[in-house]
PDB file of C-alpha atoms in Angstrom:
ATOM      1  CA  UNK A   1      -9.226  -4.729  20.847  1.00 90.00           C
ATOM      2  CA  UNK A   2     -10.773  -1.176  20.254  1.00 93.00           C
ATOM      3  CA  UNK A   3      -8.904   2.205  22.050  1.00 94.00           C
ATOM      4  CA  UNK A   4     -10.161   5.948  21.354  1.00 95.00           C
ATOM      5  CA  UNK A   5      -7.424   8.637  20.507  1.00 95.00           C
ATOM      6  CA  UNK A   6      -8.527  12.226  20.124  1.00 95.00           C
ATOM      7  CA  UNK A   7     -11.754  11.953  17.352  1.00 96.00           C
ATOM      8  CA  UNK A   8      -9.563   8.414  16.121  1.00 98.00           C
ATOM      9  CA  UNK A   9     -11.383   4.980  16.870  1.00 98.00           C
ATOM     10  CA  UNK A  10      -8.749   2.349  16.282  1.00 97.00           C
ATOM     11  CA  UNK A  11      -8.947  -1.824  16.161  1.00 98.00           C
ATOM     12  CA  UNK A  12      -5.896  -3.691  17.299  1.00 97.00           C
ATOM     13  CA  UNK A  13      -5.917  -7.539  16.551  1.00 97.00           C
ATOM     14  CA  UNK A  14      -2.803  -9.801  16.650  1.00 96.00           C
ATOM     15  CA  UNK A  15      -1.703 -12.667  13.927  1.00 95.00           C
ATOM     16  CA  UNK A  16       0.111 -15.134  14.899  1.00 94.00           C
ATOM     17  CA  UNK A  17       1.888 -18.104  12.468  1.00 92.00           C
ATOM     18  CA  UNK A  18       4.189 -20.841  13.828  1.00 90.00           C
ATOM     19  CA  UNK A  19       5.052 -18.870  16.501  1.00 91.00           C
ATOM     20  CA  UNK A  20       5.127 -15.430  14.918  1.00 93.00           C
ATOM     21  CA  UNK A  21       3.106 -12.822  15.947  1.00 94.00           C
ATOM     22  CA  UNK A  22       2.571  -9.516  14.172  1.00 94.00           C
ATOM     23  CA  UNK A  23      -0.280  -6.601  15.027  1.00 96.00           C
ATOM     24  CA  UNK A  24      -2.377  -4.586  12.728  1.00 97.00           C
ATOM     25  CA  UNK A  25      -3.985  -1.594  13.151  1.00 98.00           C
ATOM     26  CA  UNK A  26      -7.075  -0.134  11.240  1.00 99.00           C
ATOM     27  CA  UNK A  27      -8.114   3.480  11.595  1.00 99.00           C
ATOM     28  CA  UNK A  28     -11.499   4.974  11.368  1.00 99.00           C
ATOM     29  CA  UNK A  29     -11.485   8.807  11.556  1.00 98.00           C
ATOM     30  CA  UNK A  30     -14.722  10.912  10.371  1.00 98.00           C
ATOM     31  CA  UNK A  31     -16.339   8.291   8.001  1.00 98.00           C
ATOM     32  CA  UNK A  32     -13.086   6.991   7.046  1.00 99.00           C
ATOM     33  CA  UNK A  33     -11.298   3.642   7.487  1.00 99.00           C
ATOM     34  CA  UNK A  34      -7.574   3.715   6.768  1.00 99.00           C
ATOM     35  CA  UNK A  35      -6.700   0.310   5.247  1.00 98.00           C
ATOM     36  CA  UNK A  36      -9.010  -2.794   6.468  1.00 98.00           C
ATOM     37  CA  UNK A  37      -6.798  -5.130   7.804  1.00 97.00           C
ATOM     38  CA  UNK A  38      -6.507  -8.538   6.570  1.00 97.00           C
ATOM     39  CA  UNK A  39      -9.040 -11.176   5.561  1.00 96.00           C
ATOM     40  CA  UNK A  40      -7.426 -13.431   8.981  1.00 97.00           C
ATOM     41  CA  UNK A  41      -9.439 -11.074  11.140  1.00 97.00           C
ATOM     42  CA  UNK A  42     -12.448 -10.972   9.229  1.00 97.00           C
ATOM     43  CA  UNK A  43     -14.588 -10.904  12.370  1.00 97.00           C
ATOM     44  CA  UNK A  44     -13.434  -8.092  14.378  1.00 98.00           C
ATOM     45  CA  UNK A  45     -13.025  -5.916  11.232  1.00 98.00           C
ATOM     46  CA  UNK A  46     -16.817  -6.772  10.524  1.00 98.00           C
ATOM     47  CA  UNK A  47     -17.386  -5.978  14.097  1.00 98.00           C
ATOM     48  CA  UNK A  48     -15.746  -2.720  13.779  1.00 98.00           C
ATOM     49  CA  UNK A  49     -17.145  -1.416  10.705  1.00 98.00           C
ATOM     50  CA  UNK A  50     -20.838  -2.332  11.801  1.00 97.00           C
ATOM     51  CA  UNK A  51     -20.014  -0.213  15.148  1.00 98.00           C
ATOM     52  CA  UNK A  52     -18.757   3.175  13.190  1.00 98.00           C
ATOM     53  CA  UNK A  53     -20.577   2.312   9.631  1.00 98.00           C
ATOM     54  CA  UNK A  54     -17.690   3.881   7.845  1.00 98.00           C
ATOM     55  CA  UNK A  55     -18.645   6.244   4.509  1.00 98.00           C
ATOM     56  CA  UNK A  56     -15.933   4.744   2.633  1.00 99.00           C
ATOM     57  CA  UNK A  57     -12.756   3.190   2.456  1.00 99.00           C
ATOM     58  CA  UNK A  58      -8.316   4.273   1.898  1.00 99.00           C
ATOM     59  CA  UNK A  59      -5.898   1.710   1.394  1.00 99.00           C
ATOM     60  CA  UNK A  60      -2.201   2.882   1.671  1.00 99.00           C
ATOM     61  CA  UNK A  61      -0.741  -0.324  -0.503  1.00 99.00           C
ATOM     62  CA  UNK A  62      -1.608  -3.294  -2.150  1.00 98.00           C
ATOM     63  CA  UNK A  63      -0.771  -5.653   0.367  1.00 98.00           C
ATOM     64  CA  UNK A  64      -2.897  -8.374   2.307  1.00 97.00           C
ATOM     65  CA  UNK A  65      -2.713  -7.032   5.277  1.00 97.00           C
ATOM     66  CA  UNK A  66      -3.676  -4.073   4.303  1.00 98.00           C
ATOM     67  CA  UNK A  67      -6.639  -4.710   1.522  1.00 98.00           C
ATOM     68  CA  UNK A  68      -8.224  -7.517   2.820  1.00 97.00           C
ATOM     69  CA  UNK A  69     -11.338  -6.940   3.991  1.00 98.00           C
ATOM     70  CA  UNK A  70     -11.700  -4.101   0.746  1.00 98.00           C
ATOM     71  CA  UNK A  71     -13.529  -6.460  -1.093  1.00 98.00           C
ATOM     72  CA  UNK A  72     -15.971  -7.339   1.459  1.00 98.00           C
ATOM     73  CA  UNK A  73     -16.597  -3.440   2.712  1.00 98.00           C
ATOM     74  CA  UNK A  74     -17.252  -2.856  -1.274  1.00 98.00           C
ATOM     75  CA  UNK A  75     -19.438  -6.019  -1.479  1.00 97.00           C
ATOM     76  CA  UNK A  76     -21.352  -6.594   0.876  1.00 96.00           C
ATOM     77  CA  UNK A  77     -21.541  -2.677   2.354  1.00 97.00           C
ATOM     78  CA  UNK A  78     -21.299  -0.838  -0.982  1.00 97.00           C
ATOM     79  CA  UNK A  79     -18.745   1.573   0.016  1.00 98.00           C
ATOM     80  CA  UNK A  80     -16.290   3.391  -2.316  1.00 98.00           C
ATOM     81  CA  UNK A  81     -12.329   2.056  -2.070  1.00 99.00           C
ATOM     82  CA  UNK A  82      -9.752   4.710  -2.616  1.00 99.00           C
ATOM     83  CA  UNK A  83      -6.204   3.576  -3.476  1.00 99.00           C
ATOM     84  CA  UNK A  84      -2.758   4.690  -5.494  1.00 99.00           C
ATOM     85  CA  UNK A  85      -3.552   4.969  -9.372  1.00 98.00           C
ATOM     86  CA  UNK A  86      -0.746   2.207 -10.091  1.00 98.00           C
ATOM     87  CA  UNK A  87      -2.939   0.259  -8.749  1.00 98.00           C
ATOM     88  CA  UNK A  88      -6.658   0.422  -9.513  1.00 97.00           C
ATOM     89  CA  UNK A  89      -6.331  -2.733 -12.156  1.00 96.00           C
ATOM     90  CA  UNK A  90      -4.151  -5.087  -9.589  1.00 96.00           C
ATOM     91  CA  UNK A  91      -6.871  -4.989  -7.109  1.00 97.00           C
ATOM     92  CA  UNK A  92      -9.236  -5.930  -9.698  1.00 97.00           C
ATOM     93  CA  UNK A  93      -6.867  -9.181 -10.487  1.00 93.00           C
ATOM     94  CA  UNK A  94      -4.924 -10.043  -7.266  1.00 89.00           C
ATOM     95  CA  UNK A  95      -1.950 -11.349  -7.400  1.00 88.00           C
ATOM     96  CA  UNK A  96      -1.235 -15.484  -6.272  1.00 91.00           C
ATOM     97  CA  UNK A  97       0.099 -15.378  -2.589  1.00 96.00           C
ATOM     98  CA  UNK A  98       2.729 -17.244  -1.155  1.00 95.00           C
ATOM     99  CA  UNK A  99       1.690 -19.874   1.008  1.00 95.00           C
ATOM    100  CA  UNK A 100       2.754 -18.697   4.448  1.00 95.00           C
ATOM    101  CA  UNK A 101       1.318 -14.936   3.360  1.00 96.00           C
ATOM    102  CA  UNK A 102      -1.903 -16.871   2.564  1.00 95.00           C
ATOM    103  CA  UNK A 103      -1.665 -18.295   5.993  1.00 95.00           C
ATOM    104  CA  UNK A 104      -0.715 -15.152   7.710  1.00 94.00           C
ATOM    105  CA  UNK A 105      -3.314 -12.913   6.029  1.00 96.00           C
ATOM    106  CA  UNK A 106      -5.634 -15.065   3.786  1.00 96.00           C
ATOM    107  CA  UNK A 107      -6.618 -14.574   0.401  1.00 94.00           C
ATOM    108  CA  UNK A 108      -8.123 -11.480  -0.147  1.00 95.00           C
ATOM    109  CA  UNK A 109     -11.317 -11.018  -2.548  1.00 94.00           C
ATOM    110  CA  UNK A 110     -10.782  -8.441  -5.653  1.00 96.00           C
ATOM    111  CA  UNK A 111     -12.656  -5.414  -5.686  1.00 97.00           C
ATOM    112  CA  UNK A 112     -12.631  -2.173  -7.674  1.00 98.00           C
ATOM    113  CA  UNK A 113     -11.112   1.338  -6.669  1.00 98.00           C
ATOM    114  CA  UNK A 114     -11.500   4.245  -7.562  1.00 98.00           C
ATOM    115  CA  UNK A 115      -8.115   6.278  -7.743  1.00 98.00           C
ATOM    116  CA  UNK A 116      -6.474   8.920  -4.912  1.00 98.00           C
ATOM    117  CA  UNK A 117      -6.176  12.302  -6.242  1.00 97.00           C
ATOM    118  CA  UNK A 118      -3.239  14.617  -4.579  1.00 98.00           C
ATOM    119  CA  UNK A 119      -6.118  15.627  -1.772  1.00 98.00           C
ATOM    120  CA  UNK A 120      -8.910  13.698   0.033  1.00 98.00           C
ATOM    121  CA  UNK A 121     -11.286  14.460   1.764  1.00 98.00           C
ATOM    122  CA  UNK A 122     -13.617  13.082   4.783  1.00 98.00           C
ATOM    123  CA  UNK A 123     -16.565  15.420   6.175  1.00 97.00           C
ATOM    124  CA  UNK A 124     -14.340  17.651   8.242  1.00 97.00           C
ATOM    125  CA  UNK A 125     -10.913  16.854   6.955  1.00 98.00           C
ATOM    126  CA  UNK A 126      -8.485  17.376   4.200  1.00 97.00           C
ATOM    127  CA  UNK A 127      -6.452  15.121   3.603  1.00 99.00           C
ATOM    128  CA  UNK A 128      -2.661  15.715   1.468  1.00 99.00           C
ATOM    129  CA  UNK A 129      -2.124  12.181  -0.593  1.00 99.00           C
ATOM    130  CA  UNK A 130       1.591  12.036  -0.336  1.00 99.00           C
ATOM    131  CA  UNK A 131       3.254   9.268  -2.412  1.00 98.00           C
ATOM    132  CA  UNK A 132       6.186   7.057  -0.090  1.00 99.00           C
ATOM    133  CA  UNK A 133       7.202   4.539  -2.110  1.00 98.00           C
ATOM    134  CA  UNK A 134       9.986   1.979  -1.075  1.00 98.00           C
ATOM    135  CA  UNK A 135       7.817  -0.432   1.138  1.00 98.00           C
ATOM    136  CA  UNK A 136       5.930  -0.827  -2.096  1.00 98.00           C
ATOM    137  CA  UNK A 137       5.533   1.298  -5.338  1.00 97.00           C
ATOM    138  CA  UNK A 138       2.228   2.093  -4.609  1.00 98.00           C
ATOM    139  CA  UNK A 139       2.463   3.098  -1.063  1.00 99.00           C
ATOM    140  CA  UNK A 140       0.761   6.509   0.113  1.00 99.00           C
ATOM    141  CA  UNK A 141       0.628   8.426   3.759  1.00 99.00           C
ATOM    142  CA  UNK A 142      -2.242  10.871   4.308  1.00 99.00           C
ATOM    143  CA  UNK A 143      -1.357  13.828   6.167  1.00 99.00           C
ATOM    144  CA  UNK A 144      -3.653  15.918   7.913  1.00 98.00           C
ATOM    145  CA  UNK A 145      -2.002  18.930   8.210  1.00 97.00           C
ATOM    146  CA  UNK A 146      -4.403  20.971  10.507  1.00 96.00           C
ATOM    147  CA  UNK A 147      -4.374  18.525  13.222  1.00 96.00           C
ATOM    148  CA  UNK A 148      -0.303  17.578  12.791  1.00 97.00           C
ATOM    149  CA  UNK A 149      -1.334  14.044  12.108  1.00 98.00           C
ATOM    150  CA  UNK A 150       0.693  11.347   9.921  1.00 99.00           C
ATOM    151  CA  UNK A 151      -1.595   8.132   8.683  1.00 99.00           C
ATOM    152  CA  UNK A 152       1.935   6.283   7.505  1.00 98.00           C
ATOM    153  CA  UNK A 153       0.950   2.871   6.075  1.00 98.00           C
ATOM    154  CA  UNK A 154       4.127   0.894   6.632  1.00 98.00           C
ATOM    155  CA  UNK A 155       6.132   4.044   6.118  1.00 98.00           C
ATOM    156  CA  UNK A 156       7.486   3.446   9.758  1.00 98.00           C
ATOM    157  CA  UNK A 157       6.969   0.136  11.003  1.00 97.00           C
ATOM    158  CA  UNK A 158      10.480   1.003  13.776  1.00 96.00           C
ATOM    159  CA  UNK A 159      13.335   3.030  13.868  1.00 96.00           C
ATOM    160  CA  UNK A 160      15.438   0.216  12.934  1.00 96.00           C
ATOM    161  CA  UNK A 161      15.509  -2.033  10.006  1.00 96.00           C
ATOM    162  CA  UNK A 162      16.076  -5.492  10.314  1.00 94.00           C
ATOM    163  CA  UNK A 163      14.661  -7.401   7.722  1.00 96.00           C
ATOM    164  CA  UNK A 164      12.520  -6.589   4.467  1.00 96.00           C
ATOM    165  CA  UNK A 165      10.822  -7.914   1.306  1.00 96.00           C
ATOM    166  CA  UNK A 166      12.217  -8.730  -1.630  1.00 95.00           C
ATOM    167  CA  UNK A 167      11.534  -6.194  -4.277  1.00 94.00           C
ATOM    168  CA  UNK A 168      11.464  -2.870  -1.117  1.00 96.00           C
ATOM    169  CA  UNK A 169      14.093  -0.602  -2.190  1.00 97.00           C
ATOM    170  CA  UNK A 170      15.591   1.256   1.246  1.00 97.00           C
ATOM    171  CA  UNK A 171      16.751   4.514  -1.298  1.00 97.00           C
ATOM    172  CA  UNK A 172      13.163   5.444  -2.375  1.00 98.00           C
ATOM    173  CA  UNK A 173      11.990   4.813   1.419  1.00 98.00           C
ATOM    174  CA  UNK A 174      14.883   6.892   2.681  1.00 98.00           C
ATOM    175  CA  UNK A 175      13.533   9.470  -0.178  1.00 98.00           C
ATOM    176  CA  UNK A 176      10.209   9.103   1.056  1.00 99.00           C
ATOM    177  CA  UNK A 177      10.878   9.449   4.768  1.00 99.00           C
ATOM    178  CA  UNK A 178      12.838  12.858   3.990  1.00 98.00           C
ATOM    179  CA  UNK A 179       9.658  13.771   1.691  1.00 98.00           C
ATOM    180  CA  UNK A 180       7.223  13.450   4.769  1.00 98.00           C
ATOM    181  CA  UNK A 181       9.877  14.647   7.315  1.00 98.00           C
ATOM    182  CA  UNK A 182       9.333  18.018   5.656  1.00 98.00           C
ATOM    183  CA  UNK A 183       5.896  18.282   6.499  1.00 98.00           C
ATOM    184  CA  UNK A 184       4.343  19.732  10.174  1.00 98.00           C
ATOM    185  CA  UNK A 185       3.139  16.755  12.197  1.00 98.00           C
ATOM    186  CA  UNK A 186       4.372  15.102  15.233  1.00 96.00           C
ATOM    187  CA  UNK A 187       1.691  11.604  15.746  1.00 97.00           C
ATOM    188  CA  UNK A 188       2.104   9.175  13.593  1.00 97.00           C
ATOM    189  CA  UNK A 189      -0.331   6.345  12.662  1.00 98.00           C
ATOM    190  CA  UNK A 190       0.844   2.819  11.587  1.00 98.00           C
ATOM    191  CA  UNK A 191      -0.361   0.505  10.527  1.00 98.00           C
ATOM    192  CA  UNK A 192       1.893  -2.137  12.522  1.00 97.00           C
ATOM    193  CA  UNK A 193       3.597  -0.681  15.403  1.00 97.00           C
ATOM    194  CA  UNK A 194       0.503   2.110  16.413  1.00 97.00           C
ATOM    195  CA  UNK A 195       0.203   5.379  17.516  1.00 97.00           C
ATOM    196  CA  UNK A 196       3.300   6.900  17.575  1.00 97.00           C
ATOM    197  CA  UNK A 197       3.044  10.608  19.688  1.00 94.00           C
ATOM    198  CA  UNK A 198       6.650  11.609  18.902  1.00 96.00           C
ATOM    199  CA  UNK A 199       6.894  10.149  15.056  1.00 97.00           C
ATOM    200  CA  UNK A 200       8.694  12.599  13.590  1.00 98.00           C
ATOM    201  CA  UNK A 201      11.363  12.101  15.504  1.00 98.00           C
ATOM    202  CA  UNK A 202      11.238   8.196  15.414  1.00 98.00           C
ATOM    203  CA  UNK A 203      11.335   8.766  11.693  1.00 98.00           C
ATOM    204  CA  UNK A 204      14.143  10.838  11.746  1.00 98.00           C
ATOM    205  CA  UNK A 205      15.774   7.718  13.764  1.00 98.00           C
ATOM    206  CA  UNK A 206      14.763   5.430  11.047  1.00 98.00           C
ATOM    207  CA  UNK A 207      16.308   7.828   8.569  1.00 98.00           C
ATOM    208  CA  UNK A 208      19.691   7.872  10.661  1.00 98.00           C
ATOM    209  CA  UNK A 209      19.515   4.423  10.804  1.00 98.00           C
ATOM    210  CA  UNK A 210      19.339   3.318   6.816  1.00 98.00           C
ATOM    211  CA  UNK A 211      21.793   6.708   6.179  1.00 98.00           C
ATOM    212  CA  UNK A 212      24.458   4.481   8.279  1.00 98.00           C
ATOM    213  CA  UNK A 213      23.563   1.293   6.915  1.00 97.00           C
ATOM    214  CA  UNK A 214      23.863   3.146   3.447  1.00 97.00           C
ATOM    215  CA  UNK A 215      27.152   4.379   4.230  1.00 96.00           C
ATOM    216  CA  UNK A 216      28.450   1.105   5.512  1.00 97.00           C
ATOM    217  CA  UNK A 217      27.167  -0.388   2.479  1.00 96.00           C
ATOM    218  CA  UNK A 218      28.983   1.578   0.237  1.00 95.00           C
ATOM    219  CA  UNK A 219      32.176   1.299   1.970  1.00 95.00           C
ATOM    220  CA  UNK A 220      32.004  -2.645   1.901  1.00 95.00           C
ATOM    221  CA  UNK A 221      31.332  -2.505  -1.586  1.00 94.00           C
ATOM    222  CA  UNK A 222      34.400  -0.377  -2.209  1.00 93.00           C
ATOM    223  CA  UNK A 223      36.684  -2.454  -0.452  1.00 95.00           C
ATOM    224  CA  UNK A 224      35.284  -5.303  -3.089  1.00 94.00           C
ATOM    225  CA  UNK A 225      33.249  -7.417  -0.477  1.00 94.00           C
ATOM    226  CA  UNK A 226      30.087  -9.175  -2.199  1.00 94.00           C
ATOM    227  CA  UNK A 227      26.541  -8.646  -1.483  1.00 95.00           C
ATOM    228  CA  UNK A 228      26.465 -11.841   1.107  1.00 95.00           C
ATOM    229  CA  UNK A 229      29.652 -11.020   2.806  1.00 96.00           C
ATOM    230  CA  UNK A 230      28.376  -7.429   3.837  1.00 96.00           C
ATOM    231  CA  UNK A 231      24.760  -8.987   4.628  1.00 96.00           C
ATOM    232  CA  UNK A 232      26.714 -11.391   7.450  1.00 96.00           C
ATOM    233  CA  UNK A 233      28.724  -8.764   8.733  1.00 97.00           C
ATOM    234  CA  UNK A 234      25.533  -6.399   8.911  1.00 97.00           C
ATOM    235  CA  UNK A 235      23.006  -8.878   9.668  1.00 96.00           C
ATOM    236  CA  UNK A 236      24.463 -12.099  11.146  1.00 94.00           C
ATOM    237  CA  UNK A 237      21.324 -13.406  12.480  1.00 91.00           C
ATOM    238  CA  UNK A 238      18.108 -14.864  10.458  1.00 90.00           C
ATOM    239  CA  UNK A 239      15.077 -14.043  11.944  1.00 90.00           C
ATOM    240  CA  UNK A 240      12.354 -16.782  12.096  1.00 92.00           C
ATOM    241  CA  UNK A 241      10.215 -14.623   9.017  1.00 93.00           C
ATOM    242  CA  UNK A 242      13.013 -15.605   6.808  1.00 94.00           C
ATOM    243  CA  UNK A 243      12.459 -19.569   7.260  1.00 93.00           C
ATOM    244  CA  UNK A 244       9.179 -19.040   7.221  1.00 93.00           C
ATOM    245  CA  UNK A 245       8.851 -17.364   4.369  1.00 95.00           C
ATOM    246  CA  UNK A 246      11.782 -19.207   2.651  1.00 94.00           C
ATOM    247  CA  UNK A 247      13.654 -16.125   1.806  1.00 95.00           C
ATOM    248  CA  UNK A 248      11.105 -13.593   0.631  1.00 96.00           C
ATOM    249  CA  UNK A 249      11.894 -11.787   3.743  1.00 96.00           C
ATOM    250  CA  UNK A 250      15.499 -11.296   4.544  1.00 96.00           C
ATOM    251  CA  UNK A 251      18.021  -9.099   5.425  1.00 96.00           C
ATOM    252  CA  UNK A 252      19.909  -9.085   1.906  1.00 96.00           C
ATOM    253  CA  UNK A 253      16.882  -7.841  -0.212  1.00 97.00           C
ATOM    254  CA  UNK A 254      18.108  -4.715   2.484  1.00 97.00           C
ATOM    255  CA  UNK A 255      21.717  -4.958   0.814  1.00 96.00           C
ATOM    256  CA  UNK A 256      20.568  -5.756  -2.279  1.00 96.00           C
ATOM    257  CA  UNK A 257      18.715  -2.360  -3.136  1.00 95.00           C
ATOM    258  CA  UNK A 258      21.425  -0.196  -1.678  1.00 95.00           C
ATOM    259  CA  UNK A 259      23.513  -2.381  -4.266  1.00 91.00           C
ATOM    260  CA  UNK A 260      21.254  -1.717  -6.819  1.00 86.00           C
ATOM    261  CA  UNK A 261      21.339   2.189  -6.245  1.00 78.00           C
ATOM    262  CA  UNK A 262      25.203   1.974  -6.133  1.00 78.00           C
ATOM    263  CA  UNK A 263      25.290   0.161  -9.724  1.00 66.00           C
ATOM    264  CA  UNK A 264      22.959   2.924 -10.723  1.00 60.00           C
ATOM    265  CA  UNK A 265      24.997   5.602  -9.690  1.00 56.00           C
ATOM    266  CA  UNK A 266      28.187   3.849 -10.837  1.00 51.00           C
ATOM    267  CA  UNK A 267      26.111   3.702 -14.452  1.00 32.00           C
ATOM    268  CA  UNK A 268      25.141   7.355 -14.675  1.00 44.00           C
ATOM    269  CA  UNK A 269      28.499   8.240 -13.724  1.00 42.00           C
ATOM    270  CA  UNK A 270      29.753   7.320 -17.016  1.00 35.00           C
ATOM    271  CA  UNK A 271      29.352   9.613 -19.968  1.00 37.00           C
ATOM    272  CA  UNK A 272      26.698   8.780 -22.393  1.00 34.00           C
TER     273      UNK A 272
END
């Protein structure tokens, strides 16, 4: 499904796995895509790209769903990829995919990036490259700062979190979300939930949100309750991603990293 937002052509497409359904969005904006989608809807994103013959190519993170028609655009189009420094050798060498991620997004094809600078730019546009890592290590937002517009990867995603992957850590995203809140923009672009008109203030919801599951956190911990005790009493429901993906996605990696940062903390605390 296509829509039209200001000068922003957009492709929605749905993915659906044993009853699971997720969206993903892919952005064109003057000769730009922003991330391809995955290699699962290989025929609409070909659709798409032969209907606005982008100029070349951003990917926010190294993730399937976000890289997986890169290889294709670069192969078969010739068109320059753009994505974190960190890394410019990983695409080159993906990495072995669970099976259910291989089901969800397919197996995406290796291709070679060039590396985002602190600015880029499109015909018209500027773009600031600002680093949000917590989702991933590598993840980036562009912000176009003349228009007020936020291209947010999986910054976002919803106000609330529920679930996440092992290996996020919820400090650096709640570092990250205060590092974009900072900057002048109200719509937000994701690449999951959409256009979001009011997204600075749905981000300062999501930034509530983890400050109060960060706080409840460290009070548990205090009171000597274990890392599964406070993920029941937070989270006391599985949602069907965490059978499916047999624990890769769960509510305790969520605990986990705030547990991490508090063993951190507790560490520097002492004197060296």
């Amino acid at each position: 499904m296509e829509d039209t937002y200001q000068d922003i052509s957009m492709l929605r497409e749905y993915v659906t796995l044993q009853g699971i359904t997720l969206s993903v969005w892919v952005y064109y904006i003057d000769g730009m895509l922003v991330d391809t989608g995955s290699k699962t809807i290989s025929a609409q994103v070909q659709a798409f790209t032969e209907k606005y013959r982008p100029e070349q190519v951003l990917i926010t993170h190294l993730h399937e769903d976000h890289y997986g028609m890169a290889g294709w655009m670069q192969q078969e189009k010739g068109l320059p990829v753009y994505i974190h420094p960190m890394s410019v050798q990983s695409a080159v060498h993906p990495p072995v995919l669970p099976r259910y991620r291989e089901l969800f997004w397919g197996n995406p094809a290796s291709f070679y990036p060039q590396p985002l600078g602190a600015e880029h730019e499109t015909n018209r546009y500027r773009f600031h490259v600002i680093e949000t890592p917590g989702h991933a290590s590598d993840h980036v937002a562009l912000f176009d700062a003349e228009n007020g517009r936020l291209f947010s990867g999986d910054l976002f995603l919803g106000s609330k979190v529920k679930i996440c992957m092992r290996g996020e850590s919820m400090p650096a995203l709640m570092d990250s979300v205060r590092r974009v809140l900072e900057l002048d923009f109200d719509t937000l672009f994701c690449a999951h939930a959409g256009i979001i008109p009011n997204g600075k203030q749905r981000l300062r919801e999501k930034l509530s949100h983890l400050e109060e599951i960060e706080h409840t956190i460290k009070e548990k911990h205090r009171q000597g309750w274990n890392l599964r005790e406070i993920t029941r009493f937070l989270y006391p429901r599985r949602p069907p991603i965490y059978h499916l993906s047999y624990g890769e996605w769960s509510p305790i990696h969520i605990v986990h990293s705030f547990f991490q940062s508090i063993s951190q903390q507790n560490y520097n605390a002492y004197p060296k």
